[in-house]
Short mmCIF file of C-alpha atoms and ligand atoms in Angstrom, two decimals:
data_model
loop_
_atom_site.label_atom_id
_atom_site.label_comp_id
_atom_site.label_asym_id
_atom_site.label_seq_id
_atom_site.Cartn_x
_atom_site.Cartn_y
_atom_site.Cartn_z
CA UNK V 1 72.43 103.03 76.90
CA UNK V 2 69.15 104.06 78.53
CA UNK V 3 68.39 103.58 82.19
CA UNK V 4 65.15 103.54 84.17
CA UNK V 5 66.30 104.22 87.72
CA UNK V 6 69.40 106.35 87.28
CA UNK V 7 70.37 109.30 85.10
CA UNK V 8 73.81 109.62 83.64
CA UNK V 9 75.63 112.71 82.37
CA UNK V 10 79.11 114.08 82.11
CA UNK V 11 80.52 117.48 83.03
CA UNK V 12 84.04 118.04 81.71
CA UNK V 13 85.93 114.91 82.80
CA UNK V 14 83.45 113.94 85.54
CA UNK V 15 80.88 111.20 85.01
CA UNK V 16 77.77 112.07 87.00
CA UNK V 17 75.32 109.37 88.10
CA UNK V 18 72.08 110.37 89.85
CA UNK V 19 69.87 107.80 91.56
CA UNK V 20 66.38 108.41 90.26
CA UNK V 21 63.59 106.56 92.08
CA UNK V 22 62.34 109.58 94.03
CA UNK V 23 58.88 108.26 94.92
CA UNK V 24 60.36 105.59 97.16
CA UNK V 25 63.39 107.53 98.34
CA UNK V 26 65.74 105.91 95.83
CA UNK V 27 65.21 102.46 97.37
CA UNK V 28 67.77 100.18 95.78
CA UNK V 29 66.16 97.39 93.82
CA UNK V 30 68.20 94.92 91.83
CA UNK V 31 67.63 96.74 88.56
CA UNK V 32 68.83 100.04 90.01
CA UNK V 33 72.01 98.47 91.38
CA UNK V 34 72.66 96.72 88.07
CA UNK V 35 72.16 99.97 86.15
CA UNK V 36 74.39 101.82 88.58
CA UNK V 37 77.25 99.35 88.28
CA UNK V 38 76.86 99.22 84.50
CA UNK V 39 77.13 103.03 84.32
CA UNK V 40 80.11 103.09 86.70
CA UNK V 41 81.93 100.49 84.62
CA UNK V 42 81.27 102.45 81.43
CA UNK V 43 82.78 105.56 82.99
CA UNK V 44 85.65 103.46 84.32
CA UNK V 45 86.47 102.32 80.78
CA UNK V 46 86.02 105.79 79.23
CA UNK V 47 89.42 107.53 78.91
CA UNK V 48 87.77 110.97 78.79
CA UNK V 49 86.45 110.50 82.35
CA UNK V 50 88.71 110.99 85.36
CA UNK V 51 86.29 110.75 88.29
CA UNK V 52 82.74 109.63 89.02
CA UNK V 53 80.22 111.64 91.03
CA UNK V 54 77.35 109.71 92.62
CA UNK V 55 74.34 111.50 94.05
CA UNK V 56 70.62 111.26 94.81
CA UNK V 57 68.16 114.05 95.51
CA UNK V 58 67.63 116.44 98.42
CA UNK V 59 65.20 114.15 100.25
CA UNK V 60 67.20 110.98 99.90
CA UNK V 61 70.50 109.68 98.67
CA UNK V 62 68.97 106.23 99.20
CA UNK V 63 66.76 104.84 101.99
CA UNK V 64 68.20 101.35 101.62
CA UNK V 65 67.52 98.19 99.72
CA UNK V 66 64.00 97.97 98.29
CA UNK V 67 62.06 96.26 101.07
CA UNK V 68 59.28 95.28 98.61
CA UNK V 69 61.79 93.17 96.73
CA UNK V 70 63.19 91.53 99.85
CA UNK V 71 60.04 91.00 101.92
CA UNK V 72 58.90 87.72 100.38
CA UNK V 73 62.13 86.42 98.93
CA UNK V 74 63.49 83.26 100.51
CA UNK V 75 67.12 82.92 101.55
CA UNK V 76 67.65 80.51 98.67
CA UNK V 77 66.13 82.94 96.15
CA UNK V 78 68.34 85.74 97.42
CA UNK V 79 71.35 83.45 97.27
CA UNK V 80 70.49 82.43 93.72
CA UNK V 81 70.10 86.06 92.65
CA UNK V 82 73.73 86.46 93.70
CA UNK V 83 73.15 90.10 94.56
CA UNK V 84 76.53 90.35 96.18
CA UNK V 85 78.34 89.89 92.89
CA UNK V 86 77.16 93.23 91.55
CA UNK V 87 78.24 95.04 94.74
CA UNK V 88 81.64 93.35 94.40
CA UNK V 89 81.93 94.76 90.88
CA UNK V 90 81.26 98.22 92.32
CA UNK V 91 84.17 97.91 94.72
CA UNK V 92 86.46 97.14 91.78
CA UNK V 93 85.85 100.49 90.03
CA UNK V 94 89.32 101.96 89.61
CA UNK V 95 88.45 105.66 89.23
CA UNK V 96 87.62 107.68 92.33
CA UNK V 97 83.95 107.89 93.26
CA UNK V 98 82.84 111.10 94.95
CA UNK V 99 79.52 110.90 96.81
CA UNK V 100 77.23 113.91 97.27
CA UNK V 101 74.64 112.81 99.83
CA UNK V 102 71.57 114.57 101.26
CA UNK V 103 68.55 113.42 103.25
CA UNK V 104 68.15 109.71 104.02
CA UNK V 105 71.32 107.65 103.69
CA UNK V 106 70.13 104.40 105.22
CA UNK V 107 70.90 100.70 105.07
CA UNK V 108 72.09 99.85 101.56
CA UNK V 109 72.21 103.63 100.97
CA UNK V 110 74.78 103.99 103.72
CA UNK V 111 76.69 101.02 102.28
CA UNK V 112 76.61 102.68 98.87
CA UNK V 113 77.92 105.89 100.42
CA UNK V 114 80.73 103.93 102.10
CA UNK V 115 81.67 102.55 98.70
CA UNK V 116 82.48 106.14 97.66
CA UNK V 117 86.08 107.26 98.12
CA UNK V 118 85.22 110.79 99.23
CA UNK V 119 81.85 111.98 100.56
CA UNK V 120 80.40 115.48 100.70
CA UNK V 121 77.30 115.48 102.91
CA UNK V 122 74.51 118.01 103.24
CA UNK V 123 73.61 119.32 106.68
CA UNK V 124 70.34 117.45 106.12
CA UNK V 125 71.88 114.01 105.76
CA UNK V 126 70.62 111.33 108.14
CA UNK V 127 72.97 108.35 108.08
CA UNK V 128 72.44 104.90 109.53
CA UNK V 129 72.11 101.14 109.26
CA UNK V 130 68.55 100.43 110.45
CA UNK V 131 68.39 96.83 109.17
CA UNK V 132 68.09 95.51 112.72
CA UNK V 133 64.64 97.15 112.93
CA UNK V 134 63.59 94.77 110.13
CA UNK V 135 65.01 91.75 111.94
CA UNK V 136 68.01 91.49 109.63
CA UNK V 137 71.50 92.95 109.29
CA UNK V 138 73.54 94.79 106.67
CA UNK V 139 74.49 92.66 103.67
CA UNK V 140 76.72 94.88 101.55
CA UNK V 141 79.55 95.80 103.88
CA UNK V 142 77.73 97.69 106.64
CA UNK V 143 79.26 95.78 109.51
CA UNK V 144 82.75 95.85 108.01
CA UNK V 145 83.14 99.26 106.38
CA UNK V 146 81.24 101.14 109.10
CA UNK V 147 83.41 99.56 111.80
CA UNK V 148 86.60 100.46 109.94
CA UNK V 149 85.32 104.02 109.45
CA UNK V 150 83.90 104.93 112.86
CA UNK V 151 85.47 102.36 115.17
CA UNK V 152 84.02 99.33 116.90
CA UNK V 153 81.97 101.00 119.65
CA UNK V 154 80.19 103.58 117.54
CA UNK V 155 79.53 101.00 114.81
CA UNK V 156 78.19 98.57 117.40
CA UNK V 157 75.83 101.23 118.78
CA UNK V 158 74.54 102.21 115.35
CA UNK V 159 74.13 98.63 114.13
CA UNK V 160 72.49 97.29 117.29
CA UNK V 161 70.08 100.20 117.86
CA UNK V 162 69.44 101.05 114.21
CA UNK V 163 69.69 104.71 115.21
CA UNK V 164 70.86 107.18 112.59
CA UNK V 165 73.43 109.90 113.07
CA UNK V 166 73.48 113.45 111.71
CA UNK V 167 75.88 114.63 109.03
CA UNK V 168 77.81 116.57 111.66
CA UNK V 169 78.28 113.49 113.82
CA UNK V 170 79.26 111.46 110.74
CA UNK V 171 81.91 114.09 110.00
CA UNK V 172 83.19 113.97 113.58
CA UNK V 173 83.64 110.21 113.21
CA UNK V 174 85.36 110.50 109.82
CA UNK V 175 82.51 108.86 107.94
CA UNK V 176 82.12 111.84 105.57
CA UNK V 177 84.73 114.37 104.46
CA UNK V 178 82.77 117.59 104.66
CA UNK V 179 79.34 118.90 105.66
CA UNK V 180 77.89 121.72 103.58
CA UNK V 181 74.51 123.42 103.18
CA UNK V 182 72.16 121.29 101.09
CA UNK V 183 72.15 123.72 98.18
CA UNK V 184 75.95 123.57 97.95
CA UNK V 185 76.33 119.79 98.21
CA UNK V 186 76.31 118.88 94.52
CA UNK V 187 78.42 121.83 93.39
CA UNK V 188 81.06 121.23 96.10
CA UNK V 189 81.29 117.57 95.13
CA UNK V 190 81.47 118.44 91.44
CA UNK V 191 84.22 121.00 92.05
CA UNK V 192 86.24 118.41 93.94
CA UNK V 193 85.60 115.71 91.33
CA UNK V 194 86.74 118.09 88.57
CA UNK V 195 89.95 118.90 90.43
CA UNK V 196 90.74 115.21 90.86
CA UNK V 197 89.81 114.44 87.26
CA UNK V 198 92.53 116.86 86.10
CA UNK V 199 95.27 114.97 87.97
CA UNK V 200 97.44 112.36 86.28
CA UNK V 201 94.99 109.49 85.64
CA UNK V 202 97.41 106.66 86.38
CA UNK V 203 98.52 108.25 89.65
CA UNK V 204 94.88 108.77 90.68
CA UNK V 205 93.96 105.14 90.08
CA UNK V 206 97.11 103.70 91.64
CA UNK V 207 96.69 105.91 94.72
CA UNK V 208 93.03 104.85 95.10
CA UNK V 209 93.98 101.18 94.93
CA UNK V 210 96.93 101.59 97.28
CA UNK V 211 94.95 103.52 99.89
CA UNK V 212 92.32 100.76 99.93
CA UNK V 213 95.09 98.25 100.61
CA UNK V 214 95.59 100.01 103.95
CA UNK V 215 92.24 98.55 105.00
CA UNK V 216 93.25 95.00 104.15
CA UNK V 217 96.97 94.59 104.68
CA UNK V 218 99.26 94.60 107.71
CA UNK V 219 101.46 97.73 107.76
CA UNK V 220 104.67 96.23 106.34
CA UNK V 221 102.81 94.49 103.50
CA UNK V 222 101.01 97.74 102.77
CA UNK V 223 104.35 99.58 102.71
CA UNK V 224 105.74 96.98 100.26
CA UNK V 225 102.65 97.37 98.08
CA UNK V 226 103.07 101.16 98.17
CA UNK V 227 106.72 100.86 97.12
CA UNK V 228 105.90 98.74 94.08
CA UNK V 229 103.08 101.13 93.13
CA UNK V 230 105.56 104.00 93.44
CA UNK V 231 108.00 102.28 91.05
CA UNK V 232 105.16 101.70 88.62
CA UNK V 233 104.29 105.40 88.51
CA UNK V 234 107.96 106.31 88.07
CA UNK V 235 107.78 104.42 84.78
CA UNK V 236 104.90 106.55 83.47
CA UNK V 237 105.08 109.31 80.87
CA UNK V 238 102.95 111.49 83.14
CA UNK V 239 105.62 111.40 85.81
CA UNK V 240 108.15 112.85 83.31
CA UNK V 241 105.60 115.45 82.22
CA UNK V 242 104.64 116.37 85.81
CA UNK V 243 108.24 116.90 86.91
CA UNK V 244 109.27 118.65 83.69
CA UNK V 245 106.27 121.00 83.94
CA UNK V 246 107.24 121.87 87.51
CA UNK V 247 110.81 122.71 86.43
CA UNK V 248 109.51 124.77 83.49
CA UNK V 249 107.01 126.54 85.76
CA UNK V 250 104.01 125.56 83.63
CA UNK V 251 100.89 123.43 84.08
CA UNK V 252 101.39 119.74 83.28
CA UNK V 253 99.59 118.15 80.35
CA UNK V 254 98.81 114.65 81.56
CA UNK V 255 97.87 111.98 79.03
CA UNK V 256 97.31 108.93 81.21
CA UNK V 257 100.40 107.19 79.83
N1 DAK T 1 62.19 100.17 100.43
C1 DAK T 1 61.01 100.35 99.82
N2 DAK T 1 60.26 101.46 99.93
C2 DAK T 1 60.72 102.42 100.73
C3 DAK T 1 61.95 102.32 101.44
C4 DAK T 1 62.71 101.12 101.25
N3 DAK T 1 63.89 100.92 101.83
N4 DAK T 1 62.13 103.44 102.16
C5 DAK T 1 61.07 104.22 101.92
N5 DAK T 1 60.22 103.63 101.06
C6 DAK T 1 58.97 104.17 100.53
C7 DAK T 1 57.86 104.19 101.59
O1 DAK T 1 57.26 102.91 101.69
C8 DAK T 1 56.94 105.23 101.00
O2 DAK T 1 56.21 104.65 99.94
P1 DAK T 1 54.63 104.97 99.75
O3 DAK T 1 53.99 104.61 101.03
O4 DAK T 1 54.62 106.47 99.48
O5 DAK T 1 54.25 104.14 98.57
C9 DAK T 1 57.90 106.24 100.39
O6 DAK T 1 59.13 105.54 100.20
C10 DAK T 1 58.17 107.43 101.29
O7 DAK T 1 58.56 106.95 102.56
P2 DAK T 1 57.82 107.34 103.92
O8 DAK T 1 56.40 107.72 103.69
O9 DAK T 1 58.10 106.25 104.89
O10 DAK T 1 58.62 108.66 104.29
P3 DAK T 1 58.98 109.20 105.76
O11 DAK T 1 59.64 110.53 105.52
O12 DAK T 1 57.82 109.12 106.67
O13 DAK T 1 60.09 108.17 106.32
C11 DAK T 1 62.11 106.83 106.21
C12 DAK T 1 61.30 108.06 105.67
C13 DAK T 1 63.38 106.72 105.38
C14 DAK T 1 62.48 107.09 107.68
C15 DAK T 1 61.22 105.57 106.10
O14 DAK T 1 60.71 105.50 104.77
C16 DAK T 1 61.97 104.32 106.38
O15 DAK T 1 62.19 103.97 107.54
N6 DAK T 1 62.36 103.57 105.32
C17 DAK T 1 63.03 102.29 105.45
C18 DAK T 1 64.48 102.49 105.81
C19 DAK T 1 65.19 101.17 105.99
O16 DAK T 1 64.80 100.33 106.85
N7 DAK T 1 66.23 100.91 105.22
C20 DAK T 1 67.01 99.66 105.29
C21 DAK T 1 66.41 98.67 104.32
S1 DAK T 1 67.26 97.10 104.41
C22 DAK T 1 72.22 93.18 100.11
C23 DAK T 1 72.62 94.49 99.94
C24 DAK T 1 72.08 95.48 100.72
C25 DAK T 1 71.11 95.18 101.67
C26 DAK T 1 70.71 93.89 101.83
C27 DAK T 1 71.26 92.87 101.07
N8 DAK T 1 72.73 92.09 99.32
C28 DAK T 1 73.82 92.43 98.40
C29 DAK T 1 72.13 90.84 99.27
C30 DAK T 1 70.53 96.29 102.39
C31 DAK T 1 69.43 96.12 103.17
C32 DAK T 1 68.66 97.34 103.53
O17 DAK T 1 69.03 98.44 103.16
#
């Protein structure tokens, strides 16, 4: 499969996707988002891949949706394009997505970052939802995921002013996991993605799904969901292998069964 606006590679069991529209700061047009989701789904279905790493370049992870594509489109056209459907597909990827973000992480770029399960940010990252400056609002989860991540007041301030925050502030609010020098961002994220990709695949995917339930479900329902997920993993071959390997003082050989 060849792509125009992303590049795709793999490193050991990590699928690496790089946004590649550098001239306009990786602005997210429809084609780019479609390519991105297509590549993510391919990695999701590939048993040799255990985690997905998503990155941009040093100047920009992504400066938002492509304003050229939105400027003249009517509400009905945008509705007919059904752009939300492709973002919904992205949130159904079952393998963990690790983001490595530098430079501008704005608007749809910030929403894309929030779709990652773990984020390593460069000291240079500038993160925000500036849609209000264009007279609109976020359309791919910005009001919902940002509020869950940083809390109502900080989200309100960012969304209503359009002001960005630094990587350090994003870390203080729990919006990113770690802040590292720009030159270390990709390698740190790759190291982490490789570690996760060596874990038992079923456990990784079930944990990802169960953690996300914590955002949607009341506590007791989440606990019930966790319990059923736990029973499911107890039935796996990898659970036998993991426990046996511990008792035999050797490294487990997980198969994903
Ligand atoms: N779209 C199109 N082009 C963009 C762009 C964008 N979002 N951001 C930057 N560019 C282009 C610039 O126009 C410029 O192009 P040329 O003039 O060279 O042709 C080039 O990238 C370099 O940008 P600048 O010259 O402006 O560079 P600076 O360093 O001076 O400024 C900046 C960088 C990031 C501060 C500035 O470019 C900027 O403010 N960009 C716009 C940021 C923004 O407002 N982002 C939010 C866009 S709205 C939805 C899903 C998602 C969304 C909506 C709906 N559905 C599922 C329906 C999301 C909406 C948004 O993200």
